PDB file of C-alpha atoms in Angstrom:
ATOM      1  CA  MET A   1      37.427  19.049 -30.997  1.00 48.00           C
ATOM      2  CA  SER A   2      36.787  21.745 -33.606  1.00 53.00           C
ATOM      3  CA  ASP A   3      33.392  23.020 -34.734  1.00 62.00           C
ATOM      4  CA  ASN A   4      33.372  21.144 -38.056  1.00 74.00           C
ATOM      5  CA  ASN A   5      33.674  17.688 -36.500  1.00 83.00           C
ATOM      6  CA  ALA A   6      30.887  15.143 -36.743  1.00 83.00           C
ATOM      7  CA  LYS A   7      30.117  12.103 -34.632  1.00 83.00           C
ATOM      8  CA  ILE A   8      27.862   9.138 -35.217  1.00 82.00           C
ATOM      9  CA  TYR A   9      26.903   6.358 -32.831  1.00 78.00           C
ATOM     10  CA  VAL A  10      25.192   3.219 -34.146  1.00 76.00           C
ATOM     11  CA  LYS A  11      23.901   0.259 -32.148  1.00 74.00           C
ATOM     12  CA  ILE A  12      22.024  -2.614 -33.777  1.00 69.00           C
ATOM     13  CA  GLY A  13      21.614  -5.630 -31.537  1.00 66.00           C
ATOM     14  CA  GLU A  14      25.092  -6.581 -30.381  1.00 67.00           C
ATOM     15  CA  ILE A  15      26.819  -4.439 -33.008  1.00 69.00           C
ATOM     16  CA  GLU A  16      27.851  -1.051 -31.704  1.00 75.00           C
ATOM     17  CA  PHE A  17      30.267   1.565 -33.009  1.00 76.00           C
ATOM     18  CA  THR A  18      31.086   5.286 -32.872  1.00 84.00           C
ATOM     19  CA  ILE A  19      32.796   7.281 -35.613  1.00 84.00           C
ATOM     20  CA  GLU A  20      34.160  10.746 -34.949  1.00 86.00           C
ATOM     21  CA  GLY A  21      36.009  13.240 -37.158  1.00 86.00           C
ATOM     22  CA  SER A  22      35.349  15.543 -40.091  1.00 86.00           C
ATOM     23  CA  SER A  23      31.994  15.241 -41.851  1.00 82.00           C
ATOM     24  CA  GLU A  24      33.615  13.657 -44.896  1.00 84.00           C
ATOM     25  CA  TYR A  25      35.569  11.163 -42.777  1.00 85.00           C
ATOM     26  CA  VAL A  26      32.507  10.154 -40.729  1.00 79.00           C
ATOM     27  CA  SER A  27      30.402   9.775 -43.861  1.00 81.00           C
ATOM     28  CA  SER A  28      32.953   7.612 -45.686  1.00 82.00           C
ATOM     29  CA  GLN A  29      33.677   5.468 -42.610  1.00 82.00           C
ATOM     30  CA  TYR A  30      29.979   4.977 -41.954  1.00 78.00           C
ATOM     31  CA  LYS A  31      29.386   3.823 -45.529  1.00 79.00           C
ATOM     32  CA  GLN A  32      32.339   1.438 -45.298  1.00 80.00           C
ATOM     33  CA  MET A  33      31.194   0.078 -41.919  1.00 76.00           C
ATOM     34  CA  ALA A  34      27.620  -0.344 -43.184  1.00 75.00           C
ATOM     35  CA  ASN A  35      28.923  -2.347 -46.157  1.00 74.00           C
ATOM     36  CA  ASP A  36      31.363  -4.426 -44.087  1.00 73.00           C
ATOM     37  CA  LEU A  37      28.737  -5.325 -41.472  1.00 71.00           C
ATOM     38  CA  ASN A  38      25.965  -5.698 -44.041  1.00 68.00           C
ATOM     39  CA  LEU A  39      23.778  -3.375 -41.946  1.00 63.00           C
ATOM     40  CA  GLN A  40      21.110  -2.923 -44.599  1.00 61.00           C
ATOM     41  CA  GLN A  41      20.392  -6.641 -44.664  1.00 58.00           C
ATOM     42  CA  LYS A  42      20.564  -6.938 -40.861  1.00 56.00           C
ATOM     43  CA  LEU A  43      17.877  -4.290 -40.650  1.00 57.00           C
ATOM     44  CA  GLY A  44      15.777  -6.487 -42.910  1.00 53.00           C
ATOM     45  CA  GLY A  45      15.794  -4.105 -45.840  1.00 44.00           C
ATOM     46  CA  ALA A  46      12.838  -2.296 -44.272  1.00 39.00           C
ATOM     47  CA  VAL A  47      14.843   0.761 -43.298  1.00 41.00           C
ATOM     48  CA  GLN A  48      16.551   2.729 -46.010  1.00 40.00           C
ATOM     49  CA  GLN A  49      20.255   3.276 -45.435  1.00 39.00           C
ATOM     50  CA  GLU A  50      20.668   6.706 -43.892  1.00 41.00           C
ATOM     51  CA  LYS A  51      23.699   8.927 -44.188  1.00 41.00           C
ATOM     52  CA  PRO A  52      25.049  10.376 -40.965  1.00 42.00           C
ATOM     53  CA  LYS A  53      23.088  13.444 -40.019  1.00 42.00           C
ATOM     54  CA  THR A  54      25.775  16.071 -40.300  1.00 40.00           C
ATOM     55  CA  LYS A  55      23.625  18.549 -42.210  1.00 38.00           C
ATOM     56  CA  SER A  56      19.970  19.523 -41.928  1.00 36.00           C
ATOM     57  CA  PRO A  57      18.206  16.471 -40.422  1.00 37.00           C
ATOM     58  CA  GLN A  58      14.755  17.920 -41.149  1.00 38.00           C
ATOM     59  CA  THR A  59      15.342  17.957 -44.905  1.00 36.00           C
ATOM     60  CA  SER A  60      16.627  14.403 -45.142  1.00 36.00           C
ATOM     61  CA  LYS A  61      13.852  13.085 -42.907  1.00 35.00           C
ATOM     62  CA  ALA A  62      11.174  14.754 -45.033  1.00 37.00           C
ATOM     63  CA  GLN A  63      12.692  13.392 -48.244  1.00 37.00           C
ATOM     64  CA  LYS A  64      12.920   9.908 -46.769  1.00 36.00           C
ATOM     65  CA  THR A  65       9.273   9.950 -45.643  1.00 36.00           C
ATOM     66  CA  THR A  66       8.077  11.125 -49.044  1.00 36.00           C
ATOM     67  CA  SER A  67       9.991   8.458 -50.959  1.00 40.00           C
ATOM     68  CA  LYS A  68       8.795   5.672 -48.657  1.00 41.00           C
ATOM     69  CA  LYS A  69       5.152   6.727 -48.936  1.00 42.00           C
ATOM     70  CA  GLY A  70       5.329   7.017 -52.716  1.00 44.00           C
ATOM     71  CA  SER A  71       6.856   3.588 -53.199  1.00 49.00           C
ATOM     72  CA  LYS A  72       4.432   1.925 -50.766  1.00 49.00           C
ATOM     73  CA  GLU A  73       1.401   3.409 -52.520  1.00 48.00           C
ATOM     74  CA  THR A  74       2.731   2.361 -55.931  1.00 52.00           C
ATOM     75  CA  ALA A  75       3.375  -1.180 -54.693  1.00 54.00           C
ATOM     76  CA  LYS A  76      -0.127  -1.326 -53.217  1.00 52.00           C
ATOM     77  CA  GLU A  77      -1.673  -0.340 -56.564  1.00 59.00           C
ATOM     78  CA  ASP A  78       0.505  -2.825 -58.454  1.00 78.00           C
ATOM     79  CA  PHE A  79      -0.492  -5.731 -56.209  1.00 84.00           C
ATOM     80  CA  SER A  80      -4.168  -4.786 -56.571  1.00 84.00           C
ATOM     81  CA  GLU A  81      -3.759  -5.287 -60.313  1.00 85.00           C
ATOM     82  CA  TRP A  82      -2.234  -8.717 -59.668  1.00 84.00           C
ATOM     83  CA  LEU A  83      -5.142  -9.668 -57.395  1.00 84.00           C
ATOM     84  CA  ASN A  84      -7.637  -8.687 -60.078  1.00 83.00           C
ATOM     85  CA  LYS A  85      -5.949 -11.105 -62.505  1.00 83.00           C
ATOM     86  CA  LEU A  86      -6.259 -14.067 -60.124  1.00 84.00           C
ATOM     87  CA  PRO A  87      -9.155 -16.539 -59.983  1.00 83.00           C
ATOM     88  CA  LYS A  88     -11.596 -15.805 -57.127  1.00 82.00           C
ATOM     89  CA  ASP A  89     -11.398 -19.328 -55.631  1.00 84.00           C
ATOM     90  CA  LEU A  90      -7.626 -19.142 -55.075  1.00 87.00           C
ATOM     91  CA  LYS A  91      -6.184 -21.225 -52.217  1.00 90.00           C
ATOM     92  CA  ASN A  92      -4.274 -19.548 -49.376  1.00 89.00           C
ATOM     93  CA  ARG A  93      -1.097 -21.268 -50.495  1.00 90.00           C
ATOM     94  CA  ASP A  94      -1.392 -19.658 -53.914  1.00 90.00           C
ATOM     95  CA  LYS A  95      -2.144 -16.238 -52.407  1.00 90.00           C
ATOM     96  CA  LEU A  96       1.050 -16.558 -50.364  1.00 91.00           C
ATOM     97  CA  MET A  97       3.036 -17.567 -53.420  1.00 91.00           C
ATOM     98  CA  VAL A  98       1.707 -14.677 -55.509  1.00 91.00           C
ATOM     99  CA  ALA A  99       2.485 -12.169 -52.740  1.00 91.00           C
ATOM    100  CA  GLY A 100       5.926 -13.748 -52.346  1.00 91.00           C
ATOM    101  CA  TYR A 101       6.658 -13.451 -56.053  1.00 92.00           C
ATOM    102  CA  PHE A 102       5.415  -9.850 -56.021  1.00 92.00           C
ATOM    103  CA  ASN A 103       7.833  -9.022 -53.179  1.00 91.00           C
ATOM    104  CA  GLN A 104      10.656 -11.014 -54.758  1.00 91.00           C
ATOM    105  CA  LEU A 105      10.431  -8.995 -57.977  1.00 90.00           C
ATOM    106  CA  ARG A 106      10.611  -5.734 -56.020  1.00 89.00           C
ATOM    107  CA  SER A 107      13.455  -6.810 -53.756  1.00 88.00           C
ATOM    108  CA  LYS A 108      16.998  -5.769 -54.587  1.00 88.00           C
ATOM    109  CA  ASP A 109      18.309  -9.182 -53.456  1.00 88.00           C
ATOM    110  CA  ASN A 110      15.525 -11.087 -55.267  1.00 91.00           C
ATOM    111  CA  ALA A 111      14.210 -12.725 -52.090  1.00 92.00           C
ATOM    112  CA  PHE A 112      11.338 -12.198 -49.635  1.00 92.00           C
ATOM    113  CA  ARG A 113      10.380 -12.909 -46.030  1.00 93.00           C
ATOM    114  CA  VAL A 114       7.107 -14.176 -44.570  1.00 93.00           C
ATOM    115  CA  ARG A 115       6.736 -10.721 -43.000  1.00 92.00           C
ATOM    116  CA  ASP A 116       6.822  -9.133 -46.483  1.00 92.00           C
ATOM    117  CA  ILE A 117       4.076 -11.462 -47.703  1.00 92.00           C
ATOM    118  CA  ASN A 118       1.950 -10.870 -44.631  1.00 92.00           C
ATOM    119  CA  ASN A 119       2.204  -7.081 -44.961  1.00 92.00           C
ATOM    120  CA  THR A 120       1.349  -7.162 -48.660  1.00 91.00           C
ATOM    121  CA  LEU A 121      -1.701  -9.345 -48.092  1.00 91.00           C
ATOM    122  CA  LYS A 122      -2.789  -7.393 -44.999  1.00 91.00           C
ATOM    123  CA  ASP A 123      -2.671  -4.144 -47.010  1.00 90.00           C
ATOM    124  CA  HIS A 124      -5.307  -5.723 -49.276  1.00 89.00           C
ATOM    125  CA  GLY A 125      -7.544  -7.128 -46.546  1.00 90.00           C
ATOM    126  CA  ILE A 126      -6.370 -10.726 -46.907  1.00 90.00           C
ATOM    127  CA  LYS A 127      -5.706 -12.561 -43.639  1.00 91.00           C
ATOM    128  CA  ILE A 128      -3.980 -15.934 -43.691  1.00 90.00           C
ATOM    129  CA  THR A 129      -3.535 -17.835 -40.458  1.00 90.00           C
ATOM    130  CA  ASN A 130       0.005 -19.058 -39.739  1.00 91.00           C
ATOM    131  CA  PRO A 131       1.643 -18.159 -43.068  1.00 91.00           C
ATOM    132  CA  SER A 132       5.129 -19.226 -41.937  1.00 89.00           C
ATOM    133  CA  SER A 133       3.934 -22.798 -41.372  1.00 90.00           C
ATOM    134  CA  LEU A 134       2.302 -22.844 -44.793  1.00 91.00           C
ATOM    135  CA  ILE A 135       5.485 -21.501 -46.420  1.00 90.00           C
ATOM    136  CA  ASN A 136       7.609 -24.133 -44.623  1.00 89.00           C
ATOM    137  CA  ASN A 137       5.287 -26.877 -45.920  1.00 90.00           C
ATOM    138  CA  ILE A 138       5.590 -25.547 -49.471  1.00 89.00           C
ATOM    139  CA  VAL A 139       9.390 -25.499 -49.179  1.00 90.00           C
ATOM    140  CA  LYS A 140       9.454 -29.110 -47.920  1.00 89.00           C
ATOM    141  CA  SER A 141       6.864 -30.630 -50.218  1.00 84.00           C
ATOM    142  CA  GLN A 142       7.268 -28.908 -53.562  1.00 78.00           C
ATOM    143  CA  LYS A 143       9.983 -27.629 -55.843  1.00 86.00           C
ATOM    144  CA  ILE A 144       8.485 -24.196 -56.380  1.00 90.00           C
ATOM    145  CA  LEU A 145       9.943 -22.370 -53.367  1.00 90.00           C
ATOM    146  CA  ARG A 146      13.263 -22.545 -51.544  1.00 90.00           C
ATOM    147  CA  GLN A 147      14.894 -20.926 -48.555  1.00 89.00           C
ATOM    148  CA  VAL A 148      17.922 -18.964 -49.773  1.00 91.00           C
ATOM    149  CA  SER A 149      19.298 -17.512 -46.534  1.00 91.00           C
ATOM    150  CA  ARG A 150      18.732 -17.050 -42.850  1.00 90.00           C
ATOM    151  CA  GLU A 151      19.726 -14.321 -40.432  1.00 89.00           C
ATOM    152  CA  GLY A 152      18.900 -15.259 -36.875  1.00 90.00           C
ATOM    153  CA  ARG A 153      15.270 -16.313 -36.937  1.00 89.00           C
ATOM    154  CA  GLN A 154      14.562 -14.444 -40.170  1.00 90.00           C
ATOM    155  CA  LYS A 155      14.363 -16.687 -43.239  1.00 91.00           C
ATOM    156  CA  TYR A 156      14.584 -15.422 -46.808  1.00 92.00           C
ATOM    157  CA  TYR A 157      12.826 -17.283 -49.602  1.00 92.00           C
ATOM    158  CA  GLN A 158      12.889 -17.311 -53.378  1.00 92.00           C
ATOM    159  CA  LEU A 159      10.674 -18.916 -55.975  1.00 91.00           C
ATOM    160  CA  THR A 160      12.372 -21.441 -58.221  1.00 90.00           C
ATOM    161  CA  LYS A 161      12.003 -21.264 -62.006  1.00 92.00           C
ATOM    162  CA  GLU A 162       9.098 -23.724 -61.751  1.00 92.00           C
ATOM    163  CA  GLY A 163       7.520 -21.545 -59.050  1.00 90.00           C
ATOM    164  CA  GLU A 164       7.841 -18.408 -61.167  1.00 91.00           C
ATOM    165  CA  LYS A 165       6.236 -20.211 -64.131  1.00 91.00           C
ATOM    166  CA  TYR A 166       3.425 -21.448 -61.856  1.00 90.00           C
ATOM    167  CA  ILE A 167       2.665 -17.883 -60.674  1.00 88.00           C
ATOM    168  CA  ARG A 168       2.839 -16.417 -64.195  1.00 88.00           C
ATOM    169  CA  ASP A 169       0.401 -19.128 -65.336  1.00 88.00           C
ATOM    170  CA  LEU A 170      -1.938 -18.278 -62.428  1.00 85.00           C
ATOM    171  CA  LEU A 171      -1.869 -14.604 -63.384  1.00 83.00           C
ATOM    172  CA  ALA A 172      -2.624 -15.458 -67.018  1.00 82.00           C
ATOM    173  CA  VAL A 173      -5.584 -17.780 -66.256  1.00 70.00           C
ATOM    174  CA  LYS A 174      -8.227 -15.081 -65.752  1.00 57.00           C
ATOM    175  CA  GLY A 175      -7.391 -13.416 -69.049  1.00 51.00           C
ATOM    176  CA  LYS A 176      -8.212 -16.688 -70.832  1.00 50.00           C
ATOM    177  CA  GLU A 177     -11.613 -17.185 -69.129  1.00 49.00           C
TER     178      GLU A 177
END
């Protein structure tokens, strides 16, 4: 093994692989494997896809931390603006739907999880008991929300066109008062 070889070992649940070779080979194989196994989605989209650490790990880690913090703070400010537009006597179901729509718009796959909603609301001091049960009831009883995929126990949801219109109308109500 020469000095310019790189090696990466990845284990996520039952998926496990090692890639070894030149830096370029390891990097290209890792990207291909990540795409083939849909690793980004299996990680729940919460972890940004990382390149193999063949160069300075301190630099990439610092850059990653900065970008995550910046985007989280921006999202927090944006959702605060949404909350200010909503009526004060809003039901928990509507709070969940608004947080879901907020996360859906910011998601690259245009879907959200109950965990996403919970985190968004928790960041703003809103606590809703058993949100997954409430979401399941909305999916079953109304045509404003649907489950679009499932990975293991993790369900992904999306607002329907009617649901999106409902949320936009909610956000516009306060401006009219």
